[in-house]
Short mmCIF file of C-alpha atoms in Angstrom, two decimals:
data_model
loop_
_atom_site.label_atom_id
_atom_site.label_comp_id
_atom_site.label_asym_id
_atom_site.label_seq_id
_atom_site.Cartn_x
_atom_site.Cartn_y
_atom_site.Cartn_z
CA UNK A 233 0.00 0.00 0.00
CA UNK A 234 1.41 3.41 -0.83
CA UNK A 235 1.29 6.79 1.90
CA UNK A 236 1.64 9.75 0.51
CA UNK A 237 2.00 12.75 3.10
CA UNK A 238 -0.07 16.21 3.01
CA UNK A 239 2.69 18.13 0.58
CA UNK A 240 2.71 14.63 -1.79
CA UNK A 241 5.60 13.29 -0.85
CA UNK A 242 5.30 9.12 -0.84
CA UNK A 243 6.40 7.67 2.47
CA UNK A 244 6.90 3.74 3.57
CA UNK A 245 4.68 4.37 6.21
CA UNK A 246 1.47 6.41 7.46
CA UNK A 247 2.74 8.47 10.77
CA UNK A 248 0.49 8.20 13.51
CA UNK A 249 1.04 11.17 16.27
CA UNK A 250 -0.51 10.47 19.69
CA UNK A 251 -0.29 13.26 22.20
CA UNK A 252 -0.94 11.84 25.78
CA UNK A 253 -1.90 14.59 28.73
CA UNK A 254 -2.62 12.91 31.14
CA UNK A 255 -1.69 9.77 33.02
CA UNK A 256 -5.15 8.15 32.96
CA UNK A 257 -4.80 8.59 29.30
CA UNK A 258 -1.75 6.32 28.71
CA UNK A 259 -3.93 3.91 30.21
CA UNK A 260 -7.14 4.39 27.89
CA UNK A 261 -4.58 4.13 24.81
CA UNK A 262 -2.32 1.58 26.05
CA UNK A 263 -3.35 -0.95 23.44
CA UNK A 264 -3.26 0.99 20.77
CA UNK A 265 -0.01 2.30 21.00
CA UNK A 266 1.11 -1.46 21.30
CA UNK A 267 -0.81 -2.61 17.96
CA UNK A 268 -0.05 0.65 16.12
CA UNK A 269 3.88 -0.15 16.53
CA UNK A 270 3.79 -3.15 15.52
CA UNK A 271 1.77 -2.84 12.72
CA UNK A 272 4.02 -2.69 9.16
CA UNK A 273 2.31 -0.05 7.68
CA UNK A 274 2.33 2.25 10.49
CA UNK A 275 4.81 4.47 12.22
CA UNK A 276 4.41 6.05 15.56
CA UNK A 277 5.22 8.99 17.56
CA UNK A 278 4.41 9.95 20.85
CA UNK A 279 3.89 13.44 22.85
CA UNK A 280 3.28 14.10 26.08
CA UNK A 281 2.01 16.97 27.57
CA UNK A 282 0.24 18.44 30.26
CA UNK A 283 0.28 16.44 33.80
CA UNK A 284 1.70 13.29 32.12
CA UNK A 285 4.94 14.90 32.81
CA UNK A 286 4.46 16.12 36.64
CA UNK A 287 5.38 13.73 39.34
CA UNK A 288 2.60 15.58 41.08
CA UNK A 289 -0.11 13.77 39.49
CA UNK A 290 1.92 10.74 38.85
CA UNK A 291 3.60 11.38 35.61
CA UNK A 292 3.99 8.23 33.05
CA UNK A 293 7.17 8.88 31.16
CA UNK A 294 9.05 6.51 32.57
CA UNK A 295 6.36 3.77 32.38
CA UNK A 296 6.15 4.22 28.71
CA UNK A 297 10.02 3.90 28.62
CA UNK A 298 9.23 0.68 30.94
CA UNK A 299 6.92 -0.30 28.51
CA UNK A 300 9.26 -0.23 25.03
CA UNK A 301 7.82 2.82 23.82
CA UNK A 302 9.72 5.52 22.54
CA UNK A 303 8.53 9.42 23.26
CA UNK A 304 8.93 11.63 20.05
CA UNK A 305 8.23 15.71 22.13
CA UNK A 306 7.55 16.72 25.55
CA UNK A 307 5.44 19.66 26.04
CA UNK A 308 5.18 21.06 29.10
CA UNK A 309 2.28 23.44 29.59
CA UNK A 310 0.63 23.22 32.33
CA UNK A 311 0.00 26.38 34.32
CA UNK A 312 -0.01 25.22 38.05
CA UNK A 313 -2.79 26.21 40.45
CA UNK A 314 -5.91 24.25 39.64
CA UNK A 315 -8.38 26.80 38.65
CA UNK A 316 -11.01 26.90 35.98
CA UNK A 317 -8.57 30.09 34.51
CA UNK A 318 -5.65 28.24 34.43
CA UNK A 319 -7.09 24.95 33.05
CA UNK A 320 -8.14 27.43 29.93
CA UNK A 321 -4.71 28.94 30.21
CA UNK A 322 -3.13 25.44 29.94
CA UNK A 323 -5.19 24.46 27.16
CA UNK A 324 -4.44 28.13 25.73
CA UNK A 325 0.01 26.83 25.99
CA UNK A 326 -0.89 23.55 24.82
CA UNK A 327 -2.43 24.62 21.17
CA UNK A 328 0.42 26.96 20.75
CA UNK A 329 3.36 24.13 21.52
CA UNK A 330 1.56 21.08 19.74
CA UNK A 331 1.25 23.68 16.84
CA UNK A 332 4.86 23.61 16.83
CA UNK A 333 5.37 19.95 16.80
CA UNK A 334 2.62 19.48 14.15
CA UNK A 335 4.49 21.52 11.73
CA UNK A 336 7.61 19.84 12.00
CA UNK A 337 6.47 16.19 12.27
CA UNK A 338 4.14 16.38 9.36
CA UNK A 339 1.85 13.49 10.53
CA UNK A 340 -0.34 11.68 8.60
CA UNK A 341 -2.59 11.54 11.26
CA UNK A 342 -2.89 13.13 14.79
CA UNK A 343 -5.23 11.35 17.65
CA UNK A 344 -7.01 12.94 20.36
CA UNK A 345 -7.67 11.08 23.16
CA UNK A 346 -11.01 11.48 24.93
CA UNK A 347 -12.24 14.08 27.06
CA UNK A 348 -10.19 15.68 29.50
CA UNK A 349 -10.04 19.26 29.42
CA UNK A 350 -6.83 19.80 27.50
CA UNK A 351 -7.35 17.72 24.63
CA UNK A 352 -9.55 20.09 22.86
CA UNK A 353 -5.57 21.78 22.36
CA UNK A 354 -4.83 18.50 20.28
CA UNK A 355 -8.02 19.07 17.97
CA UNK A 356 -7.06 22.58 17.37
CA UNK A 357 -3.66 22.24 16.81
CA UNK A 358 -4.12 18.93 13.84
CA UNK A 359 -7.12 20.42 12.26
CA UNK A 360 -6.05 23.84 11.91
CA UNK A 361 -3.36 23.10 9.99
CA UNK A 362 -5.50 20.23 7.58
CA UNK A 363 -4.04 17.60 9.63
CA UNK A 364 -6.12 14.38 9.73
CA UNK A 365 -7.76 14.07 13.04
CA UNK A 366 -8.80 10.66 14.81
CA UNK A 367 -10.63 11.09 17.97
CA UNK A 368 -10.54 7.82 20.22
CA UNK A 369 -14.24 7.36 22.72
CA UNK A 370 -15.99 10.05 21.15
CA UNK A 371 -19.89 10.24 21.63
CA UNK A 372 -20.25 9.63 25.05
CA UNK A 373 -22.16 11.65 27.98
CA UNK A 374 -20.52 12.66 31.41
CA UNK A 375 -22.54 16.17 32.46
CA UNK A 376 -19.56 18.26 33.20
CA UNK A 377 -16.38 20.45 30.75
CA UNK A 378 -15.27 17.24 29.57
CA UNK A 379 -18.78 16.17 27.70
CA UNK A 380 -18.02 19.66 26.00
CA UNK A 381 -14.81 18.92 25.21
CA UNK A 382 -15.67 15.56 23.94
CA UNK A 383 -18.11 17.00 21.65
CA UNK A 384 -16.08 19.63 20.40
CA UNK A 385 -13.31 16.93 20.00
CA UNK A 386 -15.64 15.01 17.67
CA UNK A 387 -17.50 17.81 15.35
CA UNK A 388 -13.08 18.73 14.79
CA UNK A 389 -12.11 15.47 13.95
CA UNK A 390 -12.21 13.36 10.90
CA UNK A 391 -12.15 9.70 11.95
CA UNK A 392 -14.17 8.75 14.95
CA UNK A 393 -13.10 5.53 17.04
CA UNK A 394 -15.84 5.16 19.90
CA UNK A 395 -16.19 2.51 22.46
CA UNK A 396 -19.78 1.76 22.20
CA UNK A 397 -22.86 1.06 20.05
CA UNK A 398 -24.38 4.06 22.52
CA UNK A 399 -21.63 6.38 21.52
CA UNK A 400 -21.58 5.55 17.78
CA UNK A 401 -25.28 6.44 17.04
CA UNK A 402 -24.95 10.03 19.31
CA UNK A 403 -21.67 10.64 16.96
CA UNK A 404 -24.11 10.07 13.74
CA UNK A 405 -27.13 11.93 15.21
CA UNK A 406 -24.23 14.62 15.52
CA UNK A 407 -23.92 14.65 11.69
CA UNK A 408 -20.46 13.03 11.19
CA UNK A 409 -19.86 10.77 8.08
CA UNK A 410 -21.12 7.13 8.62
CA UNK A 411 -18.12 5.62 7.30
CA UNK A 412 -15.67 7.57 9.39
CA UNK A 413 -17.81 6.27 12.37
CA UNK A 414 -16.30 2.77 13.61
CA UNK A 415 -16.79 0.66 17.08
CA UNK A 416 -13.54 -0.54 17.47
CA UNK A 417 -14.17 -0.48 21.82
CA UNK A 418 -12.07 1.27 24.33
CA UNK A 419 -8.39 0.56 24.01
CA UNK A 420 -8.46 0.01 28.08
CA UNK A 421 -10.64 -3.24 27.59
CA UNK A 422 -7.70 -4.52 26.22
CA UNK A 423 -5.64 -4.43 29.32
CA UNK A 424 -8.92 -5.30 31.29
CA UNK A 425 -8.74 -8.63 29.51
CA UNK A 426 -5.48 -9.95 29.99
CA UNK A 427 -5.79 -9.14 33.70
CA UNK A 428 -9.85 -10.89 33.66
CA UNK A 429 -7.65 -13.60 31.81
CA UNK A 430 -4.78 -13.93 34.47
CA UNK A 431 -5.60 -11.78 37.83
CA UNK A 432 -3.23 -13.15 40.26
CA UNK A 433 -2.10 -10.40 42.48
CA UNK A 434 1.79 -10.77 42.34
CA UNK A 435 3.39 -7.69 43.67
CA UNK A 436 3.35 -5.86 46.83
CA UNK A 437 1.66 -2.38 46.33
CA UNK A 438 3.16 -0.81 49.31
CA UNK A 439 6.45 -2.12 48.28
CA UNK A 440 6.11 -1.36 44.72
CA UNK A 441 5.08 1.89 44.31
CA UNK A 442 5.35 3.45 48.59
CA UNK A 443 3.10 6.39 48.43
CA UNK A 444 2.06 7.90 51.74
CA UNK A 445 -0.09 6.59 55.15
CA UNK A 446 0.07 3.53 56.89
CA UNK A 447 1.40 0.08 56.44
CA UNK A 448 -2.14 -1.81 56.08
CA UNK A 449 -2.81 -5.29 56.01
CA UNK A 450 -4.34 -5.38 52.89
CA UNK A 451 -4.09 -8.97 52.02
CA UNK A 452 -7.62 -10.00 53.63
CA UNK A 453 -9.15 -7.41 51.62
CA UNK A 454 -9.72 -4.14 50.65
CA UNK A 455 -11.32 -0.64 49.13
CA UNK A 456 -10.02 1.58 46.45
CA UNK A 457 -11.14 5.10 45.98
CA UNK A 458 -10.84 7.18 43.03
CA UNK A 459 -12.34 11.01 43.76
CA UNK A 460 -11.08 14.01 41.31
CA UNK A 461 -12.79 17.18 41.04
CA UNK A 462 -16.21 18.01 39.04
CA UNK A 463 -15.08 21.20 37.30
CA UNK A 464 -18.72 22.75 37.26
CA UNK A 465 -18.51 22.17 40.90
CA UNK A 466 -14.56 22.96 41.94
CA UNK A 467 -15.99 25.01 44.66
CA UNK A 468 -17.50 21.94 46.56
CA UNK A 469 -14.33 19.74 46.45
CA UNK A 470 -12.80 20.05 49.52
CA UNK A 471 -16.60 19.45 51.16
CA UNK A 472 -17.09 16.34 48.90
CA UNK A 473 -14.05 14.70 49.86
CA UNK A 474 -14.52 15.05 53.24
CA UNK A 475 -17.78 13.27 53.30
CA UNK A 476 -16.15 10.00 51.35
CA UNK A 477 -12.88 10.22 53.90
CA UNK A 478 -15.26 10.45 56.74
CA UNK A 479 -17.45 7.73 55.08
CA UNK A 480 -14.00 5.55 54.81
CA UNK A 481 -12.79 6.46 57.82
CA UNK A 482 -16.11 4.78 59.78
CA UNK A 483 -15.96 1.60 57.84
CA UNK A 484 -12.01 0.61 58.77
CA UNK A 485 -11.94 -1.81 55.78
CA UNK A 486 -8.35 -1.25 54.61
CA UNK A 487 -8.02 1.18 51.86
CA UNK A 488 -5.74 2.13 49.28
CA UNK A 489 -6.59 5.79 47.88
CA UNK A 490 -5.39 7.21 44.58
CA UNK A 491 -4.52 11.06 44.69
CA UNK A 492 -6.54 13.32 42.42
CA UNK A 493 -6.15 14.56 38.88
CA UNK A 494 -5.05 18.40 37.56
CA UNK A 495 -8.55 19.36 37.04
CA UNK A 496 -9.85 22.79 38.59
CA UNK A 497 -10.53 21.77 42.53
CA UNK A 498 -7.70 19.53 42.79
CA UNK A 499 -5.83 21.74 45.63
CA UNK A 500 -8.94 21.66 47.41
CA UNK A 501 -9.13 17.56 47.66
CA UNK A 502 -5.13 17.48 48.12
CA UNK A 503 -6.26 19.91 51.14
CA UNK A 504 -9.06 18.21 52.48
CA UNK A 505 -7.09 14.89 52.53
CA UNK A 506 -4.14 16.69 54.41
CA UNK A 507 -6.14 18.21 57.14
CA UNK A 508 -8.35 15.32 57.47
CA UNK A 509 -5.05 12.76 57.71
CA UNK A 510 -3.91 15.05 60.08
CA UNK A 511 -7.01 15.49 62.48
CA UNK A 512 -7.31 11.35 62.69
CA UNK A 513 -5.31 8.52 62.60
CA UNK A 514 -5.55 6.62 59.46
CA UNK A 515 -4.38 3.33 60.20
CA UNK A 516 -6.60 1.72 57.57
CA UNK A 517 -5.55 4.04 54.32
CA UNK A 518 -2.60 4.47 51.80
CA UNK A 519 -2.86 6.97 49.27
CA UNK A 520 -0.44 6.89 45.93
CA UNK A 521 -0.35 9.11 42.92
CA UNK A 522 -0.07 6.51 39.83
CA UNK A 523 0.96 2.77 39.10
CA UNK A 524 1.33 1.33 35.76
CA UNK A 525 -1.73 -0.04 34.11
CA UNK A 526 -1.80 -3.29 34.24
CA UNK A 527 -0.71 -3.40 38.46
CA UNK A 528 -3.45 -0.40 38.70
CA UNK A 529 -6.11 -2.95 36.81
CA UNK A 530 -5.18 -5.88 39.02
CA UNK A 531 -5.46 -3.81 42.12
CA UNK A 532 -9.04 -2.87 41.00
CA UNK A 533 -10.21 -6.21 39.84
CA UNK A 534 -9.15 -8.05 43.61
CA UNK A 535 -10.75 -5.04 45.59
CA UNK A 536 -13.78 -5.51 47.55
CA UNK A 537 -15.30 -2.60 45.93
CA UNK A 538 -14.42 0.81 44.35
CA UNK A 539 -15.39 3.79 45.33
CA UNK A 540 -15.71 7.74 43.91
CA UNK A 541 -16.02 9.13 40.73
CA UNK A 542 -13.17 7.90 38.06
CA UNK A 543 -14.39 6.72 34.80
CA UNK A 544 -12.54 3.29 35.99
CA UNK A 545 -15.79 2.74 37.80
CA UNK A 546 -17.72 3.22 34.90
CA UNK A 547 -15.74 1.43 31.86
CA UNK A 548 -13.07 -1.17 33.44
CA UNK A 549 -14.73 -2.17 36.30
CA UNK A 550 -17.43 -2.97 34.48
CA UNK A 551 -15.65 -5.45 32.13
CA UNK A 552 -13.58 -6.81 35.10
CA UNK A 553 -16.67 -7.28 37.24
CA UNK A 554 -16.07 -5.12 40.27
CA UNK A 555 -18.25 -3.70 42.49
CA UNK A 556 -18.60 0.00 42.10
CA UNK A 557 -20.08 3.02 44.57
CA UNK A 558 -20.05 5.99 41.54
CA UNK A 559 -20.55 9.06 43.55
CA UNK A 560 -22.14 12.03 42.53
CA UNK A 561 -22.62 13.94 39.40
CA UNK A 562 -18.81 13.10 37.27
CA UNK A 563 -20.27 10.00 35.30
CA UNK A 564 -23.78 11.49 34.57
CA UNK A 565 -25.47 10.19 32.00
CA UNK A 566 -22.59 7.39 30.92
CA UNK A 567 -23.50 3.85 30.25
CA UNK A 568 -23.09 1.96 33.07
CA UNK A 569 -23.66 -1.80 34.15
CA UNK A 570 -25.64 -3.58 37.36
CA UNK A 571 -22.11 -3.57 39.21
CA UNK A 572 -22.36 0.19 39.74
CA UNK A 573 -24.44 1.83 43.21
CA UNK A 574 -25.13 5.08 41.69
CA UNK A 575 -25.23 7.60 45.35
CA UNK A 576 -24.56 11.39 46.51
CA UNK A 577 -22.24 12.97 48.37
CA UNK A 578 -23.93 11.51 51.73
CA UNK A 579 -21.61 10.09 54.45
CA UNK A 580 -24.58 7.22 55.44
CA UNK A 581 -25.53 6.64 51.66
CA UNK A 582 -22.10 5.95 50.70
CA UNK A 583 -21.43 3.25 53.71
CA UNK A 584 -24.37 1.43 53.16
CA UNK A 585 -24.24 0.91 49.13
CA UNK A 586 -20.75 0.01 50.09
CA UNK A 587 -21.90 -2.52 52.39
CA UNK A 588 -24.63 -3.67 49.73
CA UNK A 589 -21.79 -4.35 47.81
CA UNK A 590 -20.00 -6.35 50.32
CA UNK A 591 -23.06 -8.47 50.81
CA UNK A 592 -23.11 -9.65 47.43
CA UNK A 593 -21.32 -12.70 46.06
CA UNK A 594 -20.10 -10.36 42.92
CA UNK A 595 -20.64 -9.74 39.57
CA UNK A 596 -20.44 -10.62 36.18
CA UNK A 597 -18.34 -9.19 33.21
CA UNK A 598 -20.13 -7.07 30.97
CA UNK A 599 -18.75 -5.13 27.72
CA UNK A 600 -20.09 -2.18 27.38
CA UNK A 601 -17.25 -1.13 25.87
CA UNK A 602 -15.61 -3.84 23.95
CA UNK A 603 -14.13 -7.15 24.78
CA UNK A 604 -10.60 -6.80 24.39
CA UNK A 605 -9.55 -6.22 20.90
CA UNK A 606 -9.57 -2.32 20.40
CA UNK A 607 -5.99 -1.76 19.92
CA UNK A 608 -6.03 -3.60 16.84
CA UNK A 609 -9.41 -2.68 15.68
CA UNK A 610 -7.51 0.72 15.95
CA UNK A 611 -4.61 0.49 13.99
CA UNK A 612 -6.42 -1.74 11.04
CA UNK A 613 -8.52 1.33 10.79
CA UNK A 614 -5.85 4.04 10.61
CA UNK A 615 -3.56 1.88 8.00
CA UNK A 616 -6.91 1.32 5.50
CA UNK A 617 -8.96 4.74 6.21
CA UNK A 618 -8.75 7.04 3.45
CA UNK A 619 -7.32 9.99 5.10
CA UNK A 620 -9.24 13.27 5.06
CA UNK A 621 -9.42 16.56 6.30
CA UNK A 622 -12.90 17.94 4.88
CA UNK A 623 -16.00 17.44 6.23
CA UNK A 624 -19.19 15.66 4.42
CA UNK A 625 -21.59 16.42 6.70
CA UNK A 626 -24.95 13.87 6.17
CA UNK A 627 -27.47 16.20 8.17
#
């Protein structure tokens, strides 16, 4: 098959640019990288940006070293301070550098990954300058910035790779072209599988990967909490973590706790845990700020339950067959299974769907959102797709 690039020139291979900004997002495209590099008629570079590169928020450089792949640009934009100005400001850097990079690399293709806030930079920067755009989970609902960013994200891109029959039809009702609309499933079901496949928990987390709190006996069981910041509510996010910590904190089931992302609000959960470590004695709970995907997906899938408002509850867990408390207003509206206690921000509410949970013998594996073979649904697509960067609109 011959590749030709945007100025005509024929190259061996189509060049597929991935920019990653976040370190949930290495995780959601995991599989795809993988498939994508090994495939013969596709070449791949990597850019990270954003929080992927802060060892605040648990940056994944070095696991994608770890994992064989090779990382083309670093950008580093983000303005520090998590406010609603500064996420726009670090969108407002991002556009600006990936511009850069764009115009040297001359892709054949630039993905977008997602939702998060940030990403919209990605769009902007490929499409602006008649760059093929594929956008990767497109067409589904959350409530908050990132269901406008996801929607923006799709109406800029050319090639749409969603995770779900649900998400494919909202994409067409949207007006895109039917036969840049595929459901290839969510890359992440990929690494779901091989851990539903083999689940054995062979590491020591505390040993592993440290983090901060007490030495708990987790081997008997345990919880694992995911809470980040609703940007249309950043003003509540100190309040809402402290009703999960106090929530926690009354059950004594041993815990491990996963810091929260960049978003707008994030200093107010970072603060909320700190004076609320502080003011008891957590003997049950260990907080960290990352692990690499596959120990993070084992972690989740021999848990007793998980508990907050990560998109983990919504997509993984359900293919792994975990319990799930999904707390408040984050996953609004997204397509969930019967392992997920939907619940507010209410100290007693939380315990006792937790405790439902507990009292079940478990659940089954549903998929939602693929079963297991995105990544190279993915790269098929993007070495076969005729590459364009008009739109025929069908509405």
């Amino acid at each position: 098959m011959e590749f030709f690039n945007r100025k005509g020139y024929k190259l061996n291979k189509r060049t597929v640019c991935v920019v990653i900004t976040a370190r949930p997002s290495y995780s959601r495209i995991k599989a795809a990288l993988k498939a994508i590099n090994e495939h013969q008629d596709l070449e791949l570079k990597i850019i990270l940006a954003g929080s992927s590169l802060l060892e605040k928020y648990g940056r994944v450089d070095k696991v994608i070293k770890n994992d064989g792949f090779t990382v083309t640009e670093k950008i580093y934009n983000t303005i520090e301070g998590e406010t609603v100005a500064n996420m726009a400001k670090t969108t407002g850097v991002a556009i600006m550098e990936l511009s850069t990079v764009f115009y040297n690399l001359k892709p054949s293709m630039v993905i977008t990954i997602a939702d998060r806030f940030e990403t919209i930079a990605t769009s902007i920067a490929a499409s602006y300058q008649n760059i093929p755009l594929a956008h990767i989970q497109g067409g589904e609902v959350t409530g908050n910035i990132d269901e406008k960013v996801r929607h923006a994200n799709t109406k800029l891109a050319d090639i749409h790779l969603v995770a779900s029959e649900d998400a494919k039809q909202r994409v067409l009702k949207m007006g895109e072209n039917p036969d840049y609309v595929i459901n290839t499933g969510c890359p992440s079901m990929d690494l779901a599988k091989e851990i539903l496949e083999d689940s054995a928990f062979d590491f020591d987390p505390l040993v592993k990967y440290g983090g901060v709190g007490s030495k708990i006996n987790w081997r008997d069981g345990y919880l694992v909490v995911m809470q980040h910041p609703v940007t249309t509510e950043y003003g509540k996010s100190k309040e809402h973590i402290e009703v999960t910590l106090n929530a926690i904190n009354e059950l004594g089931i041993p815990t491990f706790w996963f810091w929260p992302n960049v978003d707008a609000g994030s200093d107010n959960i970072s603060k909320g845990i700190r004076i609320f470590r502080e003011k008891y004695r957590l003997t049950h709970i260990h907080f960290f700020k990352n692990m690499e995907p596959n120990d993070f997906l084992r972690l989740i899938k021999n848990s007793k339950c998980l508990i907050g408002n990560s998109s983990v509850g919504i997509r993984e867990s359900t293919f792994l067959g975990v319990p799930v408390v999904n707390i408040g207003t984050r996953q609004q509206g997204r397509q969930r299974a019967i392992n997920v206690i939907d619940c507010d921000y209410d100290k007693n509410m939380i315990k006792k769907s937790i405790n439902m949970h507990l009292s079940q013998k478990g659940y089954g594996s549903e998929f939602i959102y693929g079963n297991g073979t995105a990544g190279r649904n993915i790269a098929d697509v993007l070495s076969t797709i005729d590459l364009i960067f008009r739109k025929k609109i069908t509405y």
